[in-house]
C-alpha cells in the first residue's frame, strides 16, 4: 500500500499506540506550550486580530490558544518532538517500537540538537513576527514584497520541522546540516508540503475553535490524544516516507 492508504492502514493497526504516543507527547510538551502562549502567541495575535478586537479579552484569549497550538503543531517541542518523531517513524516503517522506553531512549540520544532547534525556533519566530508586523504596517511596494517574503520564509521554515526532527533521529549530522537539509527537502517537495500544511492548518482551526470554545478539559483530551492523529502524524508520516523512499533505500 502507498500514500494515504498506507497512512490509514497504519492508523488502524497502531491506533492505541498512537493515542499513547500522542498523550505522552502532549503532556511532556506543556512547558513549551506555556512558553509559546506567553512569549510568541501574543505577538502573532496582534497581527491576526483586527484592531477593534484587541480589547475583547475572550477573543484575544481564544486567538492566543489557536495560535499557540498551530505553532506547536508545526514547530514541535524540542527533545520531546524528537522522541515522538522516532516513535512515529518506526510506526510508518512498520517496525516494532515501545512507545515509552524507545521514545525515552530517542529523547536522551537527540536532546542536544532538538533543544538547539527549539531555542532557534523561538528566536526565529520572535524576529520573523516582528519583521512581518513592521513591513506589513508600512506603505509602498518594497514593504509589501518584504512582508510577503517574511511570511513565505516563516511558512517554509515551519513546514521544514517534520523533516528536521526525522533527520535528527535518523542521521548523525551537524545542526547546520539538519536545518539546511530539512529546508532543501521541504522546497523539493513543496506542493505536497503546502497541501498537507494547509489541510492540517484547517483541521487545527476547526478543532481548536469549536472544541476549545466549549470546554478546556475536553479540548486537552481531544487535541492531546485524538486530534494529533490527523493534525501532526500526517506531517511526520510524509517526512518519514520521503526520507525512507528517496534517501534510505538509495544508500
Coordinates of C-alpha atoms in Angstrom, one line a residue:
X1 CA 0.0 0.0 0.0
X2 CA 1.1 3.6 -0.7
X3 CA 0.3 7.1 0.3
X4 CA -3.0 7.8 2.0
X5 CA -4.0 4.2 2.0
X6 CA -0.8 3.2 3.9
X7 CA -1.4 6.1 6.3
X8 CA -4.9 4.8 7.2
X9 CA -3.7 1.3 7.4
X10 CA -1.0 2.3 9.9
X11 CA -3.5 4.4 11.9
X12 CA -5.8 1.3 12.1
X13 CA -3.1 -1.1 13.2
X14 CA -1.3 1.3 15.5
X15 CA -4.3 3.3 16.8
X16 CA -3.9 2.6 20.5
X17 CA -0.1 3.1 20.4
X18 CA -0.7 6.3 18.5
X19 CA -3.0 7.5 21.2
X20 CA -0.4 6.6 23.8
X21 CA 2.3 8.4 21.9
X22 CA 0.1 11.5 21.4
X23 CA -0.9 11.7 25.1
X24 CA 2.7 11.4 26.2
X25 CA 3.8 14.0 23.6
X26 CA 1.1 16.4 24.7
X27 CA 1.8 16.1 28.4
X28 CA 5.5 16.4 28.1
X29 CA 5.1 19.5 25.8
X30 CA 3.1 21.5 28.3
X31 CA 6.1 23.7 29.4
X32 CA 6.8 24.5 25.7
X33 CA 3.1 25.3 25.1
X34 CA 3.1 27.7 28.1
X35 CA 6.2 29.4 26.8
X36 CA 4.7 29.8 23.3
X37 CA 1.4 31.0 24.8
X38 CA 3.1 33.9 26.7
X39 CA 6.2 34.7 24.6
X40 CA 5.2 34.2 20.9
X41 CA 1.4 33.9 20.5
X42 CA 0.6 37.4 21.7
X43 CA 2.8 38.9 19.0
X44 CA 1.1 37.0 16.3
X45 CA -2.4 37.6 17.8
X46 CA -1.8 41.4 17.4
X47 CA -1.3 40.9 13.7
X48 CA -4.1 38.4 13.1
X49 CA -6.8 40.2 15.1
X50 CA -8.4 43.3 13.7
X51 CA -7.6 46.4 15.7
X52 CA -11.2 46.8 17.0
X53 CA -11.0 43.4 18.7
X54 CA -7.8 43.9 20.6
X55 CA -9.8 44.9 23.7
X56 CA -12.0 41.9 23.5
X57 CA -10.4 39.7 26.2
X58 CA -12.3 36.5 25.2
X59 CA -11.4 36.8 21.6
X60 CA -7.8 37.6 22.4
X61 CA -7.5 34.6 24.7
X62 CA -9.1 32.2 22.1
X63 CA -6.8 33.6 19.4
X64 CA -3.8 33.1 21.6
X65 CA -4.8 29.5 22.2
X66 CA -5.4 29.0 18.5
X67 CA -2.0 30.5 17.5
X68 CA -0.2 28.5 20.3
X69 CA -1.4 25.1 19.2
X70 CA -0.9 25.9 15.5
X71 CA 2.7 26.9 16.2
X72 CA 3.1 23.8 18.4
X73 CA 1.7 21.6 15.6
X74 CA 4.3 22.8 13.1
X75 CA 7.4 23.8 15.1
X76 CA 7.2 21.0 17.7
X77 CA 8.5 21.0 21.2
X78 CA 12.2 20.2 21.1
X79 CA 13.5 17.0 22.6
X80 CA 10.0 15.5 23.1
X81 CA 9.4 16.1 19.4
X82 CA 12.5 14.1 18.6
X83 CA 11.1 11.2 20.7
X84 CA 7.7 11.5 19.0
X85 CA 9.3 11.6 15.5
X86 CA 11.3 8.5 16.3
X87 CA 8.3 6.5 17.5
X88 CA 6.1 7.6 14.6
X89 CA 9.0 6.9 12.1
X90 CA 9.0 3.3 13.4
X91 CA 5.2 3.1 13.1
X92 CA 5.5 4.4 9.5
X93 CA 8.1 1.8 8.7
X94 CA 6.1 -1.0 10.4
X95 CA 9.0 -1.7 12.8
X96 CA 8.4 -2.8 16.4
X97 CA 8.8 0.0 18.9
X98 CA 8.0 0.6 22.6
X99 CA 6.4 4.0 22.9
X100 CA 7.7 4.8 26.4
X101 CA 11.1 3.1 26.6
X102 CA 12.2 3.6 23.0
X103 CA 10.8 7.1 23.0
X104 CA 12.8 7.9 26.1
X105 CA 16.0 6.5 24.5
X106 CA 15.4 8.7 21.5
X107 CA 14.9 11.6 23.8
X108 CA 18.2 11.0 25.5
X109 CA 20.1 10.5 22.3
X110 CA 18.8 13.5 20.5
X111 CA 18.1 16.1 23.2
X112 CA 21.0 18.4 22.4
X113 CA 20.2 19.0 18.7
X114 CA 16.5 19.1 19.3
X115 CA 16.9 21.6 22.2
X116 CA 19.1 23.7 20.0
X117 CA 16.3 23.6 17.4
X118 CA 13.8 24.7 19.9
X119 CA 15.9 27.7 21.0
X120 CA 16.5 28.7 17.4
X121 CA 12.8 28.4 16.7
X122 CA 11.8 30.8 19.5
X123 CA 14.4 33.4 18.3
X124 CA 13.3 32.9 14.7
X125 CA 9.6 33.2 15.4
X126 CA 10.1 36.3 17.6
X127 CA 12.1 38.2 15.0
X128 CA 10.1 37.0 12.0
X129 CA 6.8 38.1 13.5
X130 CA 8.3 41.5 14.5
X131 CA 9.5 41.8 10.8
X132 CA 6.1 40.8 9.4
X133 CA 4.4 43.3 11.6
X134 CA 6.9 46.1 10.7
X135 CA 6.8 45.6 7.0
X136 CA 3.1 44.9 7.0
X137 CA 2.4 48.3 8.6
X138 CA 4.4 50.1 6.1
X139 CA 3.4 51.5 2.7
X140 CA 4.9 51.1 -0.7
X141 CA 5.7 48.1 -2.9
X142 CA 9.0 47.4 -1.2
X143 CA 7.3 46.9 2.2
X144 CA 4.7 44.7 0.5
X145 CA 7.3 42.5 -1.1
X146 CA 9.4 42.2 2.1
X147 CA 6.3 41.4 4.2
X148 CA 5.3 38.5 2.0
X149 CA 8.9 37.4 1.7
X150 CA 8.9 37.1 5.5
X151 CA 5.6 35.2 5.5
X152 CA 6.9 32.8 2.9
X153 CA 10.1 32.3 4.9
X154 CA 8.1 31.7 8.0
X155 CA 5.9 29.1 6.3
X156 CA 8.8 27.2 4.7
X157 CA 10.7 27.1 8.0
X158 CA 7.6 25.9 9.9
X159 CA 6.9 23.1 7.3
X160 CA 10.6 22.0 7.4
X161 CA 10.3 20.8 11.0
X162 CA 8.7 17.5 10.3
X163 CA 11.8 16.8 8.1
X164 CA 14.2 18.3 10.7
X165 CA 13.1 16.1 13.5
X166 CA 13.1 13.0 11.3
X167 CA 16.6 13.8 10.2
X168 CA 17.8 14.3 13.8
X169 CA 16.5 10.9 14.8
X170 CA 17.7 9.1 11.6
X171 CA 21.2 10.5 10.9
X172 CA 24.2 11.7 12.7
X173 CA 24.9 15.1 11.2
X174 CA 25.7 18.7 12.3
X175 CA 23.0 21.0 13.4
X176 CA 23.6 23.3 10.4
X177 CA 23.1 20.3 8.1
X178 CA 19.9 19.4 9.9
X179 CA 18.5 22.9 9.1
X180 CA 19.8 23.0 5.6
X181 CA 18.7 19.6 4.5
X182 CA 15.2 19.9 6.1
X183 CA 14.7 23.2 4.2
X184 CA 16.0 21.7 0.9
X185 CA 13.7 18.7 1.3
X186 CA 10.7 21.0 2.0
X187 CA 11.4 23.0 -1.1
X188 CA 11.9 19.9 -3.2
X189 CA 8.5 18.6 -2.1
X190 CA 6.9 22.0 -1.8
X191 CA 3.5 21.3 -3.4
X192 CA 2.8 18.3 -1.2
X193 CA 4.2 20.0 1.9
X194 CA 1.9 23.1 1.3
X195 CA -1.1 20.8 0.7
X196 CA -0.5 18.9 3.9
X197 CA 0.3 22.1 5.8
X198 CA -2.9 23.7 4.6
X199 CA -5.1 20.6 5.4
X200 CA -3.6 20.3 8.9
X201 CA -4.0 24.1 9.4
X202 CA -7.7 23.9 8.6
X203 CA -8.1 20.9 10.9
X204 CA -6.3 22.7 13.7
X205 CA -8.5 25.8 13.4
X206 CA -11.8 23.7 13.3
X207 CA -10.8 21.6 16.3
X208 CA -9.4 24.4 18.4
X209 CA -12.2 26.9 17.7
X210 CA -15.1 24.5 18.2
X211 CA -13.8 22.2 20.9
X212 CA -11.6 24.8 22.7
X213 CA -14.5 27.2 23.0
X214 CA -16.7 24.6 24.7
X215 CA -14.6 23.1 27.5
X216 CA -10.8 23.4 28.1
X217 CA -10.5 19.9 29.7
X218 CA -12.4 18.3 26.8
X219 CA -10.2 20.2 24.4
X220 CA -7.0 19.0 26.1
X221 CA -8.2 15.4 25.8
X222 CA -9.4 15.7 22.2
X223 CA -6.4 17.6 20.9
X224 CA -3.7 16.0 23.0
X225 CA -4.8 12.4 22.5
X226 CA -7.0 12.1 19.4
X227 CA -6.6 15.1 17.1
X228 CA -2.8 14.7 16.8
X229 CA -3.5 11.7 14.6
X230 CA -4.9 14.0 11.9
X231 CA -3.0 17.2 12.7
X232 CA 0.5 16.1 13.5
X233 CA 1.1 12.5 12.4
X234 CA 0.4 13.2 8.7
X235 CA 3.3 15.5 8.6
X236 CA 5.6 13.0 10.4
X237 CA 4.3 10.2 8.2
X238 CA 5.0 12.1 5.0
X239 CA 8.5 13.2 6.1
X240 CA 9.4 9.7 7.2
X241 CA 8.2 8.2 3.9
X242 CA 10.1 10.8 1.8
X243 CA 13.3 10.1 3.7
X244 CA 12.9 6.3 3.5
X245 CA 12.0 6.3 -0.1
X246 CA 14.4 8.9 -1.5
X247 CA 17.4 8.5 0.8
X248 CA 17.5 5.4 2.9
X249 CA 16.8 3.0 0.1
X250 CA 19.4 4.6 -2.2
X251 CA 22.2 4.2 0.4

